Amino acid sequence: MCTNIICIKMKRISTLFALISLLAICANAQNNYFEGARVLIAYFSWSGNTQRVAEEIHNITGGDLYRIEPATPYPDDYAECTEVALAERDNDARPAIAAPVDNMDDYDIVFIGCPVWWHTAPMIMSTFAESYDFSNKTIVPFCTYASTYRDETLQKIVDLTPNSNHLTGLGARSGSTSGVRNWLEQIDDEWNNNIQSGISTAKTPTAGSDAKVYDMSGRMVTDDNTANHKIYIIKKDNRTVKTMTTK
């Protein structure tokens, strides 16, 4: 039987080893994503919803966080902020960003996230996308939304980075993080298998012998039958993937 002092020391040592093991497991889980590629999570958040999703991506992947901050802050009042956002959209404005990413060239994968503002991405996202060369990077769009225009906002981020590769994007309703881990596992599989089957800049998909392509109305897509909204459902190998195109 051990003395009280020895027992206390043994418990402390056991606790320390358990903590070290837990940290090692977490670090290994993070490094397992995207085969060790350098990840940046760039996001703009006004209400905190998009920030919550960005932080969850960071917690799971270990990627670096970068918050896109406007040089002139948006109004705290919701009604006033919507007026500013609408004026920026209607005038195709490019709001200045307070501080740049100094080491953008270091990253292989860049998550780009924002809320849905007036049916699309805030104009500050155009400022961000036009400030860097993303041609040799993989872009992963994500957005937060209240009810609609999720797909349009994800598509806007793709449109802003036309020379990049793209993985399947995520739309999180009201900043919910419940589906983030499953989504990250999906796009990690896309990355590892070099599958650009999510949101892509490829030509309009057409039905082939090993895949069936449908528009959002359920009509099969052929060379002569393409949808104007650029959103399709591809069924192949018992998998169903929503894809959006810019061409």
PDB file of C-alpha atoms in Angstrom:
ATOM      1  CA  MET A   1       0.000   0.000   0.000  1.00  0.00           C
ATOM      2  CA  CYS A   2       1.395   3.427  -1.004  1.00  0.00           C
ATOM      3  CA  THR A   3       1.582   6.483   1.201  1.00  0.00           C
ATOM      4  CA  ASN A   4      -0.633   9.475   0.489  1.00  0.00           C
ATOM      5  CA  ILE A   5       2.250  11.482  -0.963  1.00  0.00           C
ATOM      6  CA  ILE A   6       3.311   8.679  -3.314  1.00  0.00           C
ATOM      7  CA  CYS A   7      -0.284   8.097  -4.432  1.00  0.00           C
ATOM      8  CA  ILE A   8      -0.751  11.771  -5.174  1.00  0.00           C
ATOM      9  CA  LYS A   9       2.466  11.848  -7.236  1.00  0.00           C
ATOM     10  CA  MET A  10       1.433   8.726  -9.142  1.00  0.00           C
ATOM     11  CA  LYS A  11      -1.964  10.221  -9.931  1.00  0.00           C
ATOM     12  CA  ARG A  12      -0.306  13.396 -11.181  1.00  0.00           C
ATOM     13  CA  ILE A  13       2.035  11.410 -13.392  1.00  0.00           C
ATOM     14  CA  SER A  14      -0.872   9.363 -14.764  1.00  0.00           C
ATOM     15  CA  THR A  15      -2.830  12.540 -15.465  1.00  0.00           C
ATOM     16  CA  LEU A  16       0.183  14.071 -17.223  1.00  0.00           C
ATOM     17  CA  PHE A  17       0.655  11.022 -19.455  1.00  0.00           C
ATOM     18  CA  ALA A  18      -3.065  11.004 -20.271  1.00  0.00           C
ATOM     19  CA  LEU A  19      -2.902  14.669 -21.243  1.00  0.00           C
ATOM     20  CA  ILE A  20       0.165  14.114 -23.419  1.00  0.00           C
ATOM     21  CA  SER A  21      -1.556  11.192 -25.146  1.00  0.00           C
ATOM     22  CA  LEU A  22      -4.671  13.256 -25.773  1.00  0.00           C
ATOM     23  CA  LEU A  23      -2.663  16.103 -27.272  1.00  0.00           C
ATOM     24  CA  ALA A  24      -0.798  13.653 -29.484  1.00  0.00           C
ATOM     25  CA  ILE A  25      -4.073  12.138 -30.710  1.00  0.00           C
ATOM     26  CA  CYS A  26      -5.496  15.596 -31.486  1.00  0.00           C
ATOM     27  CA  ALA A  27      -2.332  16.680 -33.303  1.00  0.00           C
ATOM     28  CA  ASN A  28      -2.292  13.462 -35.335  1.00  0.00           C
ATOM     29  CA  ALA A  29      -5.964  13.902 -36.264  1.00  0.00           C
ATOM     30  CA  GLN A  30      -5.292  17.438 -37.467  1.00  0.00           C
ATOM     31  CA  ASN A  31      -2.188  16.474 -39.469  1.00  0.00           C
ATOM     32  CA  ASN A  32      -4.092  13.653 -41.145  1.00  0.00           C
ATOM     33  CA  TYR A  33      -6.246  16.090 -43.134  1.00  0.00           C
ATOM     34  CA  PHE A  34      -5.190  16.916 -46.702  1.00  0.00           C
ATOM     35  CA  GLU A  35      -1.966  14.877 -46.449  1.00  0.00           C
ATOM     36  CA  GLY A  36      -0.207  17.569 -44.436  1.00  0.00           C
ATOM     37  CA  ALA A  37      -0.919  20.428 -46.868  1.00  0.00           C
ATOM     38  CA  ARG A  38      -0.727  23.934 -45.410  1.00  0.00           C
ATOM     39  CA  VAL A  39      -4.241  25.227 -44.717  1.00  0.00           C
ATOM     40  CA  LEU A  40      -5.539  28.758 -44.281  1.00  0.00           C
ATOM     41  CA  ILE A  41      -9.080  29.515 -43.130  1.00  0.00           C
ATOM     42  CA  ALA A  42      -9.943  33.036 -44.297  1.00  0.00           C
ATOM     43  CA  TYR A  43     -13.327  34.379 -43.307  1.00  0.00           C
ATOM     44  CA  PHE A  44     -15.422  37.494 -42.935  1.00  0.00           C
ATOM     45  CA  SER A  45     -17.942  37.541 -40.116  1.00  0.00           C
ATOM     46  CA  TRP A  46     -20.280  40.285 -38.939  1.00  0.00           C
ATOM     47  CA  SER A  47     -22.637  38.570 -36.495  1.00  0.00           C
ATOM     48  CA  GLY A  48     -20.272  35.803 -35.375  1.00  0.00           C
ATOM     49  CA  ASN A  49     -21.961  32.956 -37.274  1.00  0.00           C
ATOM     50  CA  THR A  50     -19.260  32.568 -39.898  1.00  0.00           C
ATOM     51  CA  GLN A  51     -16.561  32.950 -37.268  1.00  0.00           C
ATOM     52  CA  ARG A  52     -18.059  30.020 -35.355  1.00  0.00           C
ATOM     53  CA  VAL A  53     -17.849  27.780 -38.432  1.00  0.00           C
ATOM     54  CA  ALA A  54     -14.325  28.980 -39.260  1.00  0.00           C
ATOM     55  CA  GLU A  55     -13.138  28.211 -35.749  1.00  0.00           C
ATOM     56  CA  GLU A  56     -14.632  24.724 -35.953  1.00  0.00           C
ATOM     57  CA  ILE A  57     -12.726  24.105 -39.208  1.00  0.00           C
ATOM     58  CA  HIS A  58      -9.595  25.330 -37.449  1.00  0.00           C
ATOM     59  CA  ASN A  59     -10.175  23.098 -34.426  1.00  0.00           C
ATOM     60  CA  ILE A  60     -10.544  20.003 -36.595  1.00  0.00           C
ATOM     61  CA  THR A  61      -7.894  20.609 -39.267  1.00  0.00           C
ATOM     62  CA  GLY A  62      -5.375  22.709 -37.361  1.00  0.00           C
ATOM     63  CA  GLY A  63      -5.328  25.246 -40.208  1.00  0.00           C
ATOM     64  CA  ASP A  64      -4.372  28.865 -39.620  1.00  0.00           C
ATOM     65  CA  LEU A  65      -7.147  31.392 -39.055  1.00  0.00           C
ATOM     66  CA  TYR A  66      -7.331  34.768 -40.783  1.00  0.00           C
ATOM     67  CA  ARG A  67     -10.240  37.116 -40.177  1.00  0.00           C
ATOM     68  CA  ILE A  68     -11.032  39.498 -43.031  1.00  0.00           C
ATOM     69  CA  GLU A  69     -11.514  42.823 -41.263  1.00  0.00           C
ATOM     70  CA  PRO A  70     -12.778  45.894 -43.123  1.00  0.00           C
ATOM     71  CA  ALA A  71     -10.634  49.019 -42.807  1.00  0.00           C
ATOM     72  CA  THR A  72     -13.858  50.876 -42.058  1.00  0.00           C
ATOM     73  CA  PRO A  73     -15.960  48.704 -39.745  1.00  0.00           C
ATOM     74  CA  TYR A  74     -19.534  47.959 -40.727  1.00  0.00           C
ATOM     75  CA  PRO A  75     -22.247  49.449 -38.492  1.00  0.00           C
ATOM     76  CA  ASP A  76     -23.212  47.393 -35.460  1.00  0.00           C
ATOM     77  CA  ASP A  77     -26.869  48.135 -36.078  1.00  0.00           C
ATOM     78  CA  TYR A  78     -28.422  45.472 -38.329  1.00  0.00           C
ATOM     79  CA  ALA A  79     -30.586  47.848 -40.401  1.00  0.00           C
ATOM     80  CA  GLU A  80     -27.718  50.260 -40.975  1.00  0.00           C
ATOM     81  CA  CYS A  81     -25.370  47.438 -41.909  1.00  0.00           C
ATOM     82  CA  THR A  82     -27.803  46.071 -44.494  1.00  0.00           C
ATOM     83  CA  GLU A  83     -28.049  49.530 -46.085  1.00  0.00           C
ATOM     84  CA  VAL A  84     -24.267  49.776 -46.385  1.00  0.00           C
ATOM     85  CA  ALA A  85     -24.033  46.238 -47.752  1.00  0.00           C
ATOM     86  CA  LEU A  86     -26.721  46.901 -50.374  1.00  0.00           C
ATOM     87  CA  ALA A  87     -25.038  50.103 -51.515  1.00  0.00           C
ATOM     88  CA  GLU A  88     -21.716  48.272 -51.864  1.00  0.00           C
ATOM     89  CA  ARG A  89     -23.336  45.532 -53.907  1.00  0.00           C
ATOM     90  CA  ASP A  90     -25.206  47.917 -56.197  1.00  0.00           C
ATOM     91  CA  ASN A  91     -22.053  49.982 -56.794  1.00  0.00           C
ATOM     92  CA  ASP A  92     -19.778  46.959 -57.235  1.00  0.00           C
ATOM     93  CA  ALA A  93     -17.635  48.395 -54.447  1.00  0.00           C
ATOM     94  CA  ARG A  94     -14.346  47.032 -53.155  1.00  0.00           C
ATOM     95  CA  PRO A  95     -14.233  47.811 -49.421  1.00  0.00           C
ATOM     96  CA  ALA A  96     -10.669  48.096 -48.137  1.00  0.00           C
ATOM     97  CA  ILE A  97      -9.306  45.383 -45.859  1.00  0.00           C
ATOM     98  CA  ALA A  98      -7.502  46.408 -42.677  1.00  0.00           C
ATOM     99  CA  ALA A  99      -4.580  43.972 -42.799  1.00  0.00           C
ATOM    100  CA  PRO A 100      -3.372  41.579 -45.524  1.00  0.00           C
ATOM    101  CA  VAL A 101      -2.235  37.970 -45.318  1.00  0.00           C
ATOM    102  CA  ASP A 102       1.543  38.355 -45.351  1.00  0.00           C
ATOM    103  CA  ASN A 103       2.407  34.759 -46.238  1.00  0.00           C
ATOM    104  CA  MET A 104      -0.311  33.688 -48.668  1.00  0.00           C
ATOM    105  CA  ASP A 105       2.246  31.888 -50.838  1.00  0.00           C
ATOM    106  CA  ASP A 106       2.857  29.437 -47.996  1.00  0.00           C
ATOM    107  CA  TYR A 107      -0.607  27.881 -48.216  1.00  0.00           C
ATOM    108  CA  ASP A 108      -1.809  25.041 -50.429  1.00  0.00           C
ATOM    109  CA  ILE A 109      -5.490  25.048 -49.433  1.00  0.00           C
ATOM    110  CA  VAL A 110      -7.506  28.163 -48.618  1.00  0.00           C
ATOM    111  CA  PHE A 111     -10.951  27.981 -47.072  1.00  0.00           C
ATOM    112  CA  ILE A 112     -12.878  31.149 -47.903  1.00  0.00           C
ATOM    113  CA  GLY A 113     -16.009  31.858 -45.897  1.00  0.00           C
ATOM    114  CA  CYS A 114     -18.592  34.581 -45.438  1.00  0.00           C
ATOM    115  CA  PRO A 115     -22.252  35.196 -44.636  1.00  0.00           C
ATOM    116  CA  VAL A 116     -24.908  35.601 -47.315  1.00  0.00           C
ATOM    117  CA  TRP A 117     -25.527  39.336 -47.797  1.00  0.00           C
ATOM    118  CA  TRP A 118     -28.179  40.464 -50.255  1.00  0.00           C
ATOM    119  CA  HIS A 119     -28.331  37.098 -52.054  1.00  0.00           C
ATOM    120  CA  THR A 120     -24.578  36.776 -52.533  1.00  0.00           C
ATOM    121  CA  ALA A 121     -21.175  37.174 -50.915  1.00  0.00           C
ATOM    122  CA  PRO A 122     -20.338  40.557 -49.323  1.00  0.00           C
ATOM    123  CA  MET A 123     -18.320  42.815 -51.598  1.00  0.00           C
ATOM    124  CA  ILE A 124     -15.352  42.674 -49.251  1.00  0.00           C
ATOM    125  CA  MET A 125     -14.913  39.094 -50.449  1.00  0.00           C
ATOM    126  CA  SER A 126     -14.227  40.461 -53.928  1.00  0.00           C
ATOM    127  CA  THR A 127     -11.567  42.711 -52.421  1.00  0.00           C
ATOM    128  CA  PHE A 128      -9.972  39.723 -50.730  1.00  0.00           C
ATOM    129  CA  ALA A 129     -10.063  37.447 -53.776  1.00  0.00           C
ATOM    130  CA  GLU A 130      -8.598  40.107 -56.058  1.00  0.00           C
ATOM    131  CA  SER A 131      -5.726  40.799 -53.655  1.00  0.00           C
ATOM    132  CA  TYR A 132      -3.909  37.483 -54.160  1.00  0.00           C
ATOM    133  CA  ASP A 133      -2.936  34.967 -56.808  1.00  0.00           C
ATOM    134  CA  PHE A 134      -4.872  31.773 -56.099  1.00  0.00           C
ATOM    135  CA  SER A 135      -4.023  30.046 -59.373  1.00  0.00           C
ATOM    136  CA  ASN A 136      -1.908  27.296 -57.773  1.00  0.00           C
ATOM    137  CA  LYS A 137      -4.135  26.739 -54.771  1.00  0.00           C
ATOM    138  CA  THR A 138      -7.199  24.722 -53.881  1.00  0.00           C
ATOM    139  CA  ILE A 139     -10.113  26.854 -52.695  1.00  0.00           C
ATOM    140  CA  VAL A 140     -12.821  25.554 -50.367  1.00  0.00           C
ATOM    141  CA  PRO A 141     -15.849  27.876 -50.124  1.00  0.00           C
ATOM    142  CA  PHE A 142     -18.156  27.993 -47.128  1.00  0.00           C
ATOM    143  CA  CYS A 143     -20.919  30.326 -46.067  1.00  0.00           C
ATOM    144  CA  THR A 144     -23.531  30.895 -43.389  1.00  0.00           C
ATOM    145  CA  TYR A 145     -27.105  31.757 -44.236  1.00  0.00           C
ATOM    146  CA  ALA A 146     -30.528  32.247 -42.688  1.00  0.00           C
ATOM    147  CA  SER A 147     -32.783  30.592 -45.255  1.00  0.00           C
ATOM    148  CA  THR A 148     -31.767  30.900 -48.919  1.00  0.00           C
ATOM    149  CA  TYR A 149     -29.038  31.839 -51.448  1.00  0.00           C
ATOM    150  CA  ARG A 150     -26.539  29.378 -50.034  1.00  0.00           C
ATOM    151  CA  ASP A 151     -25.607  27.884 -53.418  1.00  0.00           C
ATOM    152  CA  GLU A 152     -25.398  31.276 -55.090  1.00  0.00           C
ATOM    153  CA  THR A 153     -22.978  32.527 -52.445  1.00  0.00           C
ATOM    154  CA  LEU A 154     -20.781  29.445 -52.686  1.00  0.00           C
ATOM    155  CA  GLN A 155     -20.800  29.857 -56.440  1.00  0.00           C
ATOM    156  CA  LYS A 156     -19.745  33.501 -56.081  1.00  0.00           C
ATOM    157  CA  ILE A 157     -16.623  32.453 -54.189  1.00  0.00           C
ATOM    158  CA  VAL A 158     -15.839  30.012 -56.997  1.00  0.00           C
ATOM    159  CA  ASP A 159     -16.387  32.745 -59.573  1.00  0.00           C
ATOM    160  CA  LEU A 160     -13.958  34.990 -57.686  1.00  0.00           C
ATOM    161  CA  THR A 161     -11.216  32.338 -57.907  1.00  0.00           C
ATOM    162  CA  PRO A 162     -11.581  31.048 -61.479  1.00  0.00           C
ATOM    163  CA  ASN A 163      -8.025  29.744 -61.864  1.00  0.00           C
ATOM    164  CA  SER A 164      -8.057  27.613 -58.730  1.00  0.00           C
ATOM    165  CA  ASN A 165      -9.097  24.062 -58.013  1.00  0.00           C
ATOM    166  CA  HIS A 166     -12.186  23.781 -55.831  1.00  0.00           C
ATOM    167  CA  LEU A 167     -13.482  21.251 -53.343  1.00  0.00           C
ATOM    168  CA  THR A 168     -17.111  20.840 -52.299  1.00  0.00           C
ATOM    169  CA  GLY A 169     -18.347  23.839 -50.340  1.00  0.00           C
ATOM    170  CA  LEU A 170     -20.400  24.014 -47.160  1.00  0.00           C
ATOM    171  CA  GLY A 171     -23.453  26.111 -46.351  1.00  0.00           C
ATOM    172  CA  ALA A 172     -24.142  26.283 -42.621  1.00  0.00           C
ATOM    173  CA  ARG A 173     -27.571  27.523 -41.579  1.00  0.00           C
ATOM    174  CA  SER A 174     -27.291  30.194 -38.881  1.00  0.00           C
ATOM    175  CA  GLY A 175     -23.698  29.224 -38.214  1.00  0.00           C
ATOM    176  CA  SER A 176     -24.438  25.644 -37.140  1.00  0.00           C
ATOM    177  CA  THR A 177     -21.292  23.509 -36.861  1.00  0.00           C
ATOM    178  CA  SER A 178     -23.063  20.156 -36.631  1.00  0.00           C
ATOM    179  CA  GLY A 179     -22.103  19.023 -40.137  1.00  0.00           C
ATOM    180  CA  VAL A 180     -18.592  20.445 -40.328  1.00  0.00           C
ATOM    181  CA  ARG A 181     -16.652  17.301 -39.416  1.00  0.00           C
ATOM    182  CA  ASN A 182     -18.504  15.073 -41.907  1.00  0.00           C
ATOM    183  CA  TRP A 183     -18.007  17.689 -44.610  1.00  0.00           C
ATOM    184  CA  LEU A 184     -14.276  17.914 -43.872  1.00  0.00           C
ATOM    185  CA  GLU A 185     -13.963  14.151 -44.136  1.00  0.00           C
ATOM    186  CA  GLN A 186     -15.739  14.289 -47.505  1.00  0.00           C
ATOM    187  CA  ILE A 187     -13.458  16.947 -48.976  1.00  0.00           C
ATOM    188  CA  ASP A 188     -10.396  15.281 -47.460  1.00  0.00           C
ATOM    189  CA  ASP A 189     -11.370  12.231 -49.514  1.00  0.00           C
ATOM    190  CA  GLU A 190     -11.765  14.444 -52.586  1.00  0.00           C
ATOM    191  CA  TRP A 191      -8.318  15.915 -52.000  1.00  0.00           C
ATOM    192  CA  ASN A 192      -6.614  12.576 -51.405  1.00  0.00           C
ATOM    193  CA  ASN A 193      -8.209  11.068 -54.507  1.00  0.00           C
ATOM    194  CA  ASN A 194      -7.747  14.207 -56.600  1.00  0.00           C
ATOM    195  CA  ILE A 195     -11.489  14.413 -57.164  1.00  0.00           C
ATOM    196  CA  GLN A 196     -12.682  17.846 -58.191  1.00  0.00           C
ATOM    197  CA  SER A 197     -16.297  16.750 -57.910  1.00  0.00           C
ATOM    198  CA  GLY A 198     -17.663  19.394 -55.639  1.00  0.00           C
ATOM    199  CA  ILE A 199     -17.970  22.972 -56.791  1.00  0.00           C
ATOM    200  CA  SER A 200     -15.784  23.210 -59.840  1.00  0.00           C
ATOM    201  CA  THR A 201     -14.820  25.440 -62.711  1.00  0.00           C
ATOM    202  CA  ALA A 202     -15.127  22.614 -65.194  1.00  0.00           C
ATOM    203  CA  LYS A 203     -17.288  22.767 -68.268  1.00  0.00           C
ATOM    204  CA  THR A 204     -20.948  21.943 -67.898  1.00  0.00           C
ATOM    205  CA  PRO A 205     -21.150  18.231 -66.999  1.00  0.00           C
ATOM    206  CA  THR A 206     -22.841  15.902 -69.437  1.00  0.00           C
ATOM    207  CA  ALA A 207     -24.102  12.385 -68.960  1.00  0.00           C
ATOM    208  CA  GLY A 208     -21.625   9.674 -69.881  1.00  0.00           C
ATOM    209  CA  SER A 209     -21.599   5.896 -69.865  1.00  0.00           C
ATOM    210  CA  ASP A 210     -20.438   5.750 -66.233  1.00  0.00           C
ATOM    211  CA  ALA A 211     -22.315   8.731 -64.772  1.00  0.00           C
ATOM    212  CA  LYS A 212     -25.758  10.279 -64.866  1.00  0.00           C
ATOM    213  CA  VAL A 213     -26.219  14.022 -64.579  1.00  0.00           C
ATOM    214  CA  TYR A 214     -29.461  15.730 -63.601  1.00  0.00           C
ATOM    215  CA  ASP A 215     -30.485  19.337 -63.192  1.00  0.00           C
ATOM    216  CA  MET A 216     -32.187  20.544 -60.026  1.00  0.00           C
ATOM    217  CA  SER A 217     -35.580  19.722 -61.530  1.00  0.00           C
ATOM    218  CA  GLY A 218     -34.617  16.082 -61.935  1.00  0.00           C
ATOM    219  CA  ARG A 219     -34.194  16.219 -65.705  1.00  0.00           C
ATOM    220  CA  MET A 220     -31.273  14.267 -67.139  1.00  0.00           C
ATOM    221  CA  VAL A 221     -28.685  16.579 -68.661  1.00  0.00           C
ATOM    222  CA  THR A 222     -27.365  15.976 -72.190  1.00  0.00           C
ATOM    223  CA  ASP A 223     -25.136  17.993 -74.487  1.00  0.00           C
ATOM    224  CA  ASP A 224     -28.200  19.774 -75.839  1.00  0.00           C
ATOM    225  CA  ASN A 225     -29.991  20.099 -72.526  1.00  0.00           C
ATOM    226  CA  THR A 226     -28.128  22.188 -69.963  1.00  0.00           C
ATOM    227  CA  ALA A 227     -29.475  24.154 -67.027  1.00  0.00           C
ATOM    228  CA  ASN A 228     -29.104  27.918 -66.768  1.00  0.00           C
ATOM    229  CA  HIS A 229     -28.605  27.913 -62.998  1.00  0.00           C
ATOM    230  CA  LYS A 230     -25.330  25.926 -63.268  1.00  0.00           C
ATOM    231  CA  ILE A 231     -26.268  23.538 -60.473  1.00  0.00           C
ATOM    232  CA  TYR A 232     -26.345  19.797 -61.164  1.00  0.00           C
ATOM    233  CA  ILE A 233     -26.645  16.437 -59.455  1.00  0.00           C
ATOM    234  CA  ILE A 234     -24.145  13.782 -60.550  1.00  0.00           C
ATOM    235  CA  LYS A 235     -24.824  10.121 -59.753  1.00  0.00           C
ATOM    236  CA  LYS A 236     -21.901   7.755 -60.172  1.00  0.00           C
ATOM    237  CA  ASP A 237     -20.749   4.596 -58.395  1.00  0.00           C
ATOM    238  CA  ASN A 238     -23.632   4.810 -55.931  1.00  0.00           C
ATOM    239  CA  ARG A 239     -22.563   8.308 -54.937  1.00  0.00           C
ATOM    240  CA  THR A 240     -24.616  11.457 -55.369  1.00  0.00           C
ATOM    241  CA  VAL A 241     -22.795  14.793 -55.564  1.00  0.00           C
ATOM    242  CA  LYS A 242     -24.145  18.298 -56.091  1.00  0.00           C
ATOM    243  CA  THR A 243     -21.870  20.260 -58.396  1.00  0.00           C
ATOM    244  CA  MET A 244     -21.864  23.825 -59.652  1.00  0.00           C
ATOM    245  CA  THR A 245     -20.022  25.178 -62.676  1.00  0.00           C
ATOM    246  CA  THR A 246     -18.956  28.557 -63.945  1.00  0.00           C
ATOM    247  CA  LYS A 247     -19.049  27.661 -67.642  1.00  0.00           C
TER     248      LYS A 247
END
